Amino acid sequence: MVKVVPSVKTRNGGTHRWWWWVLVPLIVLGAVGAAGVIYMQYLGLQPVRQGLGLLRNQPFGGRKQVSILVLGVDSDKDPRRSDTIMVARVDLTQQRLGVVSIPRDFHVAIPGHGTQKINGAYSLGGVDLARRTVESLIGIPCDYFITINSPGLAQLVDALGGVEVNVDKRMYYRDRRGGLYIDLQPGEQRLNGEQAVGYVRYRHDRMGDLKRIERQQAFLRAVLGEALQPRNIPRLPKLLKLFTETVQTDLMADDLQGIARLVEEMGPDAAKAATLSGTPVDIRGISCLEPDYQQVARAVNQVLLGVPPRVAIVNATEIPGVESGLVHRLTSGGYEVVEARFASHAAATTEIVDRAQYPEEAAEIRRWLKCGVVVKANGEEVPGADITVLLGTDYLGTEQNEEAVTR
């Protein structure tokens, strides 16, 4: 059930900078870190563990689940703000990677500084204050951090020799004040760092940020593919130099190697991602976003922690026991069945009621049932359940029902 899901569009019209998808440097640096270790071993330049503290026996000191705070800093000059804020959750046991993006305009409590936009935490107190602020918002600790300034990613792309992407449309945009110039023709092509910046920053689409996020995800896959190519071994010294110059992190070489290995085994399409959402508000003349804390909790549970959806089954077929086979299938598939009961009335059509934004999972249950439709909240949902399955009489002739009855 770990698949890429469309990130939720923020309601402020999209204020992320070009490096919104900061998972790119996280994975690239993982690949670079892993390759760097191999490179040093190949040359016989084993780092001294006690002196440099670069290597551990296992990634993350043996921990299997860790969270990483990823900050994209707008420049290398003061005052600096973290206009990109993300949390990546690495689960080596379950082979999961989840990423949640936090809008920079979220109006939150910053410890010791009252309430203001969350991107101000970094300028007020660096990584430590940004970490504490984010932890307070999402409710889980951030074990490690990565910061990267905006020129760094373009330099890394150039160091990789560019990236192959399929530009989906003619892209032309000029912003003299912001120093942005985009001029790309459609079609498959190799982009250099500056062109890649334009590709992921371009946002003049009918779909707005949703299309831009789609491009950013395609860019992520392209960069990952380049970073893992054997031909990039000769570039490792330059990549490692850029790594040390543009990135600050408390991750060690073995940690980065563990991330790279996980992504290579999973494939880039297996990561889950979401963007937290909020309501636009005006506070003392400043446009902000008031977080939707229920959506924040759902995103943290679904994307970062991998908490299984809670499912209730309501048997509306008038035949007792029909639901037992589905209960077994759901629990075997990683779902939590919180209730299974008989309905007070019959229903002709099976409905999978998705009340908590689990579209992938609701669609999967629909495929298992081989009947019915997926709907939003309609009064049939069971309190405490994320998804309610109302089994109708159309379920009676399916293969699953025949198995349930014979059982």
Short mmCIF file of N, CA and C in Angstrom, two decimals, residues 168-267:
data_model
loop_
_atom_site.label_atom_id
_atom_site.label_comp_id
_atom_site.label_asym_id
_atom_site.label_seq_id
_atom_site.Cartn_x
_atom_site.Cartn_y
_atom_site.Cartn_z
N ASP A 168 6.96 18.80 -20.52
CA ASP A 168 5.63 18.49 -21.01
C ASP A 168 5.00 19.59 -21.85
N LYS A 169 5.57 20.81 -21.83
CA LYS A 169 4.97 21.91 -22.58
C LYS A 169 6.01 23.00 -22.78
N ARG A 170 5.69 23.94 -23.63
CA ARG A 170 6.56 25.11 -23.80
C ARG A 170 6.53 25.91 -22.52
N MET A 171 7.69 26.22 -21.99
CA MET A 171 7.79 26.97 -20.74
C MET A 171 8.61 28.23 -20.97
N TYR A 172 7.96 29.36 -20.81
CA TYR A 172 8.67 30.64 -20.93
C TYR A 172 8.16 31.57 -19.84
N TYR A 173 9.11 32.11 -19.07
CA TYR A 173 8.73 33.05 -18.01
C TYR A 173 9.97 33.86 -17.63
N ARG A 174 9.77 35.15 -17.42
CA ARG A 174 10.88 36.01 -17.01
C ARG A 174 10.44 36.85 -15.81
N ASP A 175 11.26 36.83 -14.76
CA ASP A 175 11.03 37.64 -13.57
C ASP A 175 12.35 38.35 -13.26
N ARG A 176 12.49 39.56 -13.81
CA ARG A 176 13.76 40.27 -13.64
C ARG A 176 14.05 40.58 -12.18
N ARG A 177 13.00 40.94 -11.44
CA ARG A 177 13.21 41.29 -10.03
C ARG A 177 13.65 40.08 -9.23
N GLY A 178 13.07 38.92 -9.54
CA GLY A 178 13.43 37.70 -8.81
C GLY A 178 14.60 36.95 -9.40
N GLY A 179 15.13 37.47 -10.53
CA GLY A 179 16.27 36.82 -11.15
C GLY A 179 15.95 35.46 -11.75
N LEU A 180 14.71 35.31 -12.23
CA LEU A 180 14.28 34.02 -12.76
C LEU A 180 14.02 34.15 -14.26
N TYR A 181 14.64 33.27 -15.04
CA TYR A 181 14.42 33.24 -16.49
C TYR A 181 14.24 31.79 -16.91
N ILE A 182 13.06 31.47 -17.44
CA ILE A 182 12.75 30.11 -17.87
C ILE A 182 12.45 30.13 -19.36
N ASP A 183 13.15 29.29 -20.11
CA ASP A 183 12.94 29.21 -21.55
C ASP A 183 13.22 27.78 -21.99
N LEU A 184 12.18 26.93 -21.96
CA LEU A 184 12.34 25.52 -22.27
C LEU A 184 11.36 25.11 -23.37
N GLN A 185 11.85 24.29 -24.29
CA GLN A 185 11.01 23.72 -25.33
C GLN A 185 10.50 22.35 -24.87
N PRO A 186 9.34 21.90 -25.37
CA PRO A 186 8.82 20.60 -24.96
C PRO A 186 9.65 19.45 -25.52
N GLY A 187 9.57 18.29 -24.82
CA GLY A 187 10.22 17.08 -25.31
C GLY A 187 11.29 16.57 -24.37
N GLU A 188 11.77 15.35 -24.65
CA GLU A 188 12.84 14.73 -23.88
C GLU A 188 14.14 15.49 -24.09
N GLN A 189 14.83 15.81 -23.00
CA GLN A 189 16.09 16.56 -23.11
C GLN A 189 16.86 16.48 -21.79
N ARG A 190 18.13 16.80 -21.89
CA ARG A 190 18.98 16.85 -20.69
C ARG A 190 19.10 18.30 -20.24
N LEU A 191 18.70 18.56 -19.00
CA LEU A 191 18.72 19.92 -18.46
C LEU A 191 19.95 20.10 -17.57
N ASN A 192 20.54 21.30 -17.67
CA ASN A 192 21.60 21.62 -16.72
C ASN A 192 20.97 22.15 -15.43
N GLY A 193 21.79 22.56 -14.49
CA GLY A 193 21.27 22.99 -13.20
C GLY A 193 20.33 24.17 -13.29
N GLU A 194 20.70 25.19 -14.06
CA GLU A 194 19.86 26.38 -14.18
C GLU A 194 18.54 26.04 -14.86
N GLN A 195 18.59 25.23 -15.91
CA GLN A 195 17.37 24.83 -16.60
C GLN A 195 16.48 23.98 -15.70
N ALA A 196 17.09 23.11 -14.92
CA ALA A 196 16.32 22.27 -14.00
C ALA A 196 15.60 23.11 -12.96
N VAL A 197 16.27 24.18 -12.51
CA VAL A 197 15.63 25.10 -11.57
C VAL A 197 14.37 25.69 -12.20
N GLY A 198 14.47 26.12 -13.45
CA GLY A 198 13.31 26.66 -14.14
C GLY A 198 12.21 25.63 -14.32
N TYR A 199 12.59 24.40 -14.62
CA TYR A 199 11.62 23.33 -14.84
C TYR A 199 10.78 23.09 -13.59
N VAL A 200 11.40 23.05 -12.42
CA VAL A 200 10.64 22.76 -11.21
C VAL A 200 9.97 24.00 -10.63
N ARG A 201 10.41 25.20 -11.05
CA ARG A 201 9.79 26.42 -10.55
C ARG A 201 8.58 26.84 -11.37
N TYR A 202 8.52 26.41 -12.63
CA TYR A 202 7.45 26.86 -13.52
C TYR A 202 6.09 26.48 -12.95
N ARG A 203 5.18 27.43 -12.89
CA ARG A 203 3.89 27.19 -12.23
C ARG A 203 2.71 27.76 -12.99
N HIS A 204 2.90 28.11 -14.25
CA HIS A 204 1.82 28.74 -15.01
C HIS A 204 1.01 27.67 -15.74
N ASP A 205 0.24 26.94 -14.98
CA ASP A 205 -0.60 25.86 -15.49
C ASP A 205 -2.01 26.03 -14.96
N ARG A 206 -2.96 25.43 -15.66
CA ARG A 206 -4.33 25.46 -15.17
C ARG A 206 -4.45 24.75 -13.83
N MET A 207 -3.63 23.71 -13.65
CA MET A 207 -3.68 22.95 -12.40
C MET A 207 -2.84 23.58 -11.29
N GLY A 208 -2.14 24.69 -11.59
CA GLY A 208 -1.36 25.38 -10.57
C GLY A 208 -0.30 24.50 -9.95
N ASP A 209 -0.25 24.51 -8.62
CA ASP A 209 0.80 23.79 -7.91
C ASP A 209 0.73 22.29 -8.10
N LEU A 210 -0.45 21.73 -8.37
CA LEU A 210 -0.55 20.29 -8.54
C LEU A 210 0.31 19.83 -9.71
N LYS A 211 0.30 20.57 -10.81
CA LYS A 211 1.14 20.22 -11.95
C LYS A 211 2.60 20.43 -11.64
N ARG A 212 2.90 21.47 -10.89
CA ARG A 212 4.30 21.73 -10.54
C ARG A 212 4.83 20.62 -9.64
N ILE A 213 4.01 20.17 -8.70
CA ILE A 213 4.42 19.07 -7.83
C ILE A 213 4.67 17.81 -8.66
N GLU A 214 3.83 17.58 -9.67
CA GLU A 214 4.03 16.43 -10.55
C GLU A 214 5.39 16.52 -11.25
N ARG A 215 5.74 17.73 -11.71
CA ARG A 215 7.05 17.90 -12.35
C ARG A 215 8.18 17.68 -11.35
N GLN A 216 7.99 18.18 -10.14
CA GLN A 216 9.02 18.02 -9.13
C GLN A 216 9.27 16.55 -8.81
N GLN A 217 8.19 15.77 -8.82
CA GLN A 217 8.35 14.34 -8.57
C GLN A 217 9.07 13.67 -9.73
N ALA A 218 8.76 14.10 -10.97
CA ALA A 218 9.48 13.57 -12.13
C ALA A 218 10.95 13.95 -12.06
N PHE A 219 11.22 15.18 -11.62
CA PHE A 219 12.59 15.64 -11.46
C PHE A 219 13.32 14.81 -10.42
N LEU A 220 12.63 14.51 -9.31
CA LEU A 220 13.21 13.67 -8.27
C LEU A 220 13.65 12.34 -8.83
N ARG A 221 12.78 11.69 -9.61
CA ARG A 221 13.12 10.39 -10.17
C ARG A 221 14.31 10.50 -11.13
N ALA A 222 14.35 11.59 -11.91
CA ALA A 222 15.44 11.78 -12.85
C ALA A 222 16.77 11.98 -12.13
N VAL A 223 16.77 12.80 -11.08
CA VAL A 223 18.00 13.05 -10.33
C VAL A 223 18.47 11.78 -9.65
N LEU A 224 17.53 11.05 -9.08
CA LEU A 224 17.89 9.79 -8.43
C LEU A 224 18.52 8.83 -9.42
N GLY A 225 17.92 8.74 -10.62
CA GLY A 225 18.48 7.86 -11.63
C GLY A 225 19.89 8.24 -12.01
N GLU A 226 20.16 9.54 -12.13
CA GLU A 226 21.51 10.00 -12.46
C GLU A 226 22.49 9.70 -11.34
N ALA A 227 22.06 9.94 -10.10
CA ALA A 227 22.96 9.76 -8.96
C ALA A 227 23.41 8.32 -8.80
N LEU A 228 22.56 7.38 -9.25
CA LEU A 228 22.87 5.96 -9.07
C LEU A 228 23.57 5.35 -10.28
N GLN A 229 23.89 6.16 -11.30
CA GLN A 229 24.56 5.64 -12.48
C GLN A 229 26.04 5.39 -12.21
N PRO A 230 26.56 4.24 -12.63
CA PRO A 230 28.00 3.96 -12.42
C PRO A 230 28.91 5.00 -13.07
N ARG A 231 28.42 5.62 -14.18
CA ARG A 231 29.28 6.59 -14.86
C ARG A 231 29.59 7.82 -14.02
N ASN A 232 28.85 8.00 -12.94
CA ASN A 232 29.09 9.17 -12.09
C ASN A 232 30.19 8.94 -11.07
N ILE A 233 30.77 7.74 -11.03
CA ILE A 233 31.86 7.47 -10.09
C ILE A 233 33.00 8.47 -10.26
N PRO A 234 33.43 8.80 -11.49
CA PRO A 234 34.51 9.79 -11.63
C PRO A 234 34.14 11.17 -11.09
N ARG A 235 32.86 11.46 -10.97
CA ARG A 235 32.44 12.76 -10.48
C ARG A 235 32.35 12.82 -8.95
N LEU A 236 32.57 11.70 -8.29
CA LEU A 236 32.37 11.64 -6.84
C LEU A 236 33.20 12.67 -6.06
N PRO A 237 34.45 12.89 -6.38
CA PRO A 237 35.19 13.90 -5.63
C PRO A 237 34.51 15.28 -5.66
N LYS A 238 34.04 15.68 -6.86
CA LYS A 238 33.36 16.98 -6.97
C LYS A 238 32.04 16.97 -6.22
N LEU A 239 31.30 15.86 -6.32
CA LEU A 239 30.02 15.76 -5.62
C LEU A 239 30.22 15.84 -4.11
N LEU A 240 31.25 15.16 -3.63
CA LEU A 240 31.52 15.18 -2.19
C LEU A 240 31.94 16.58 -1.74
N LYS A 241 32.70 17.27 -2.59
CA LYS A 241 33.10 18.64 -2.26
C LYS A 241 31.87 19.55 -2.18
N LEU A 242 30.97 19.43 -3.16
CA LEU A 242 29.73 20.22 -3.12
C LEU A 242 28.89 19.87 -1.91
N PHE A 243 28.88 18.61 -1.57
CA PHE A 243 28.14 18.16 -0.39
C PHE A 243 28.60 18.91 0.85
N THR A 244 29.90 18.98 1.06
CA THR A 244 30.43 19.63 2.26
C THR A 244 30.26 21.15 2.22
N GLU A 245 30.21 21.73 1.01
CA GLU A 245 30.12 23.18 0.89
C GLU A 245 28.69 23.71 0.99
N THR A 246 27.73 22.93 0.54
CA THR A 246 26.36 23.44 0.44
C THR A 246 25.39 22.85 1.44
N VAL A 247 25.80 21.82 2.15
CA VAL A 247 24.87 21.11 3.02
C VAL A 247 25.40 21.06 4.45
N GLN A 248 24.49 21.26 5.37
CA GLN A 248 24.79 21.03 6.78
C GLN A 248 23.88 19.91 7.27
N THR A 249 24.43 18.94 7.96
CA THR A 249 23.64 17.83 8.44
C THR A 249 24.36 17.13 9.59
N ASP A 250 23.59 16.50 10.45
CA ASP A 250 24.19 15.66 11.49
C ASP A 250 24.07 14.18 11.13
N LEU A 251 23.67 13.90 9.89
CA LEU A 251 23.69 12.52 9.40
C LEU A 251 25.13 12.12 9.09
N MET A 252 25.46 10.87 9.34
CA MET A 252 26.80 10.38 9.06
C MET A 252 26.80 9.57 7.77
N ALA A 253 27.98 9.19 7.34
CA ALA A 253 28.11 8.51 6.06
C ALA A 253 27.29 7.23 6.00
N ASP A 254 27.29 6.45 7.06
CA ASP A 254 26.53 5.21 7.05
C ASP A 254 25.02 5.47 7.04
N ASP A 255 24.60 6.60 7.63
CA ASP A 255 23.18 6.96 7.58
C ASP A 255 22.77 7.26 6.14
N LEU A 256 23.59 8.06 5.45
CA LEU A 256 23.31 8.38 4.06
C LEU A 256 23.34 7.13 3.20
N GLN A 257 24.25 6.24 3.50
CA GLN A 257 24.33 4.99 2.76
C GLN A 257 23.06 4.17 2.97
N GLY A 258 22.54 4.17 4.20
CA GLY A 258 21.31 3.45 4.49
C GLY A 258 20.13 4.01 3.73
N ILE A 259 20.05 5.36 3.62
CA ILE A 259 18.97 5.99 2.86
C ILE A 259 19.08 5.61 1.39
N ALA A 260 20.30 5.69 0.85
CA ALA A 260 20.50 5.36 -0.56
C ALA A 260 20.11 3.92 -0.84
N ARG A 261 20.48 3.01 0.05
CA ARG A 261 20.16 1.59 -0.15
C ARG A 261 18.65 1.38 -0.11
N LEU A 262 17.97 2.05 0.83
CA LEU A 262 16.52 1.92 0.92
C LEU A 262 15.84 2.40 -0.35
N VAL A 263 16.23 3.56 -0.84
CA VAL A 263 15.61 4.12 -2.04
C VAL A 263 15.89 3.25 -3.25
N GLU A 264 17.10 2.72 -3.34
CA GLU A 264 17.45 1.86 -4.47
C GLU A 264 16.61 0.59 -4.46
N GLU A 265 16.38 0.03 -3.26
CA GLU A 265 15.58 -1.19 -3.15
C GLU A 265 14.10 -0.92 -3.41
N MET A 266 13.60 0.21 -2.91
CA MET A 266 12.19 0.55 -3.08
C MET A 266 11.87 1.02 -4.50
N GLY A 267 12.77 1.80 -5.05
CA GLY A 267 12.47 2.52 -6.28
C GLY A 267 11.85 3.86 -5.91
#
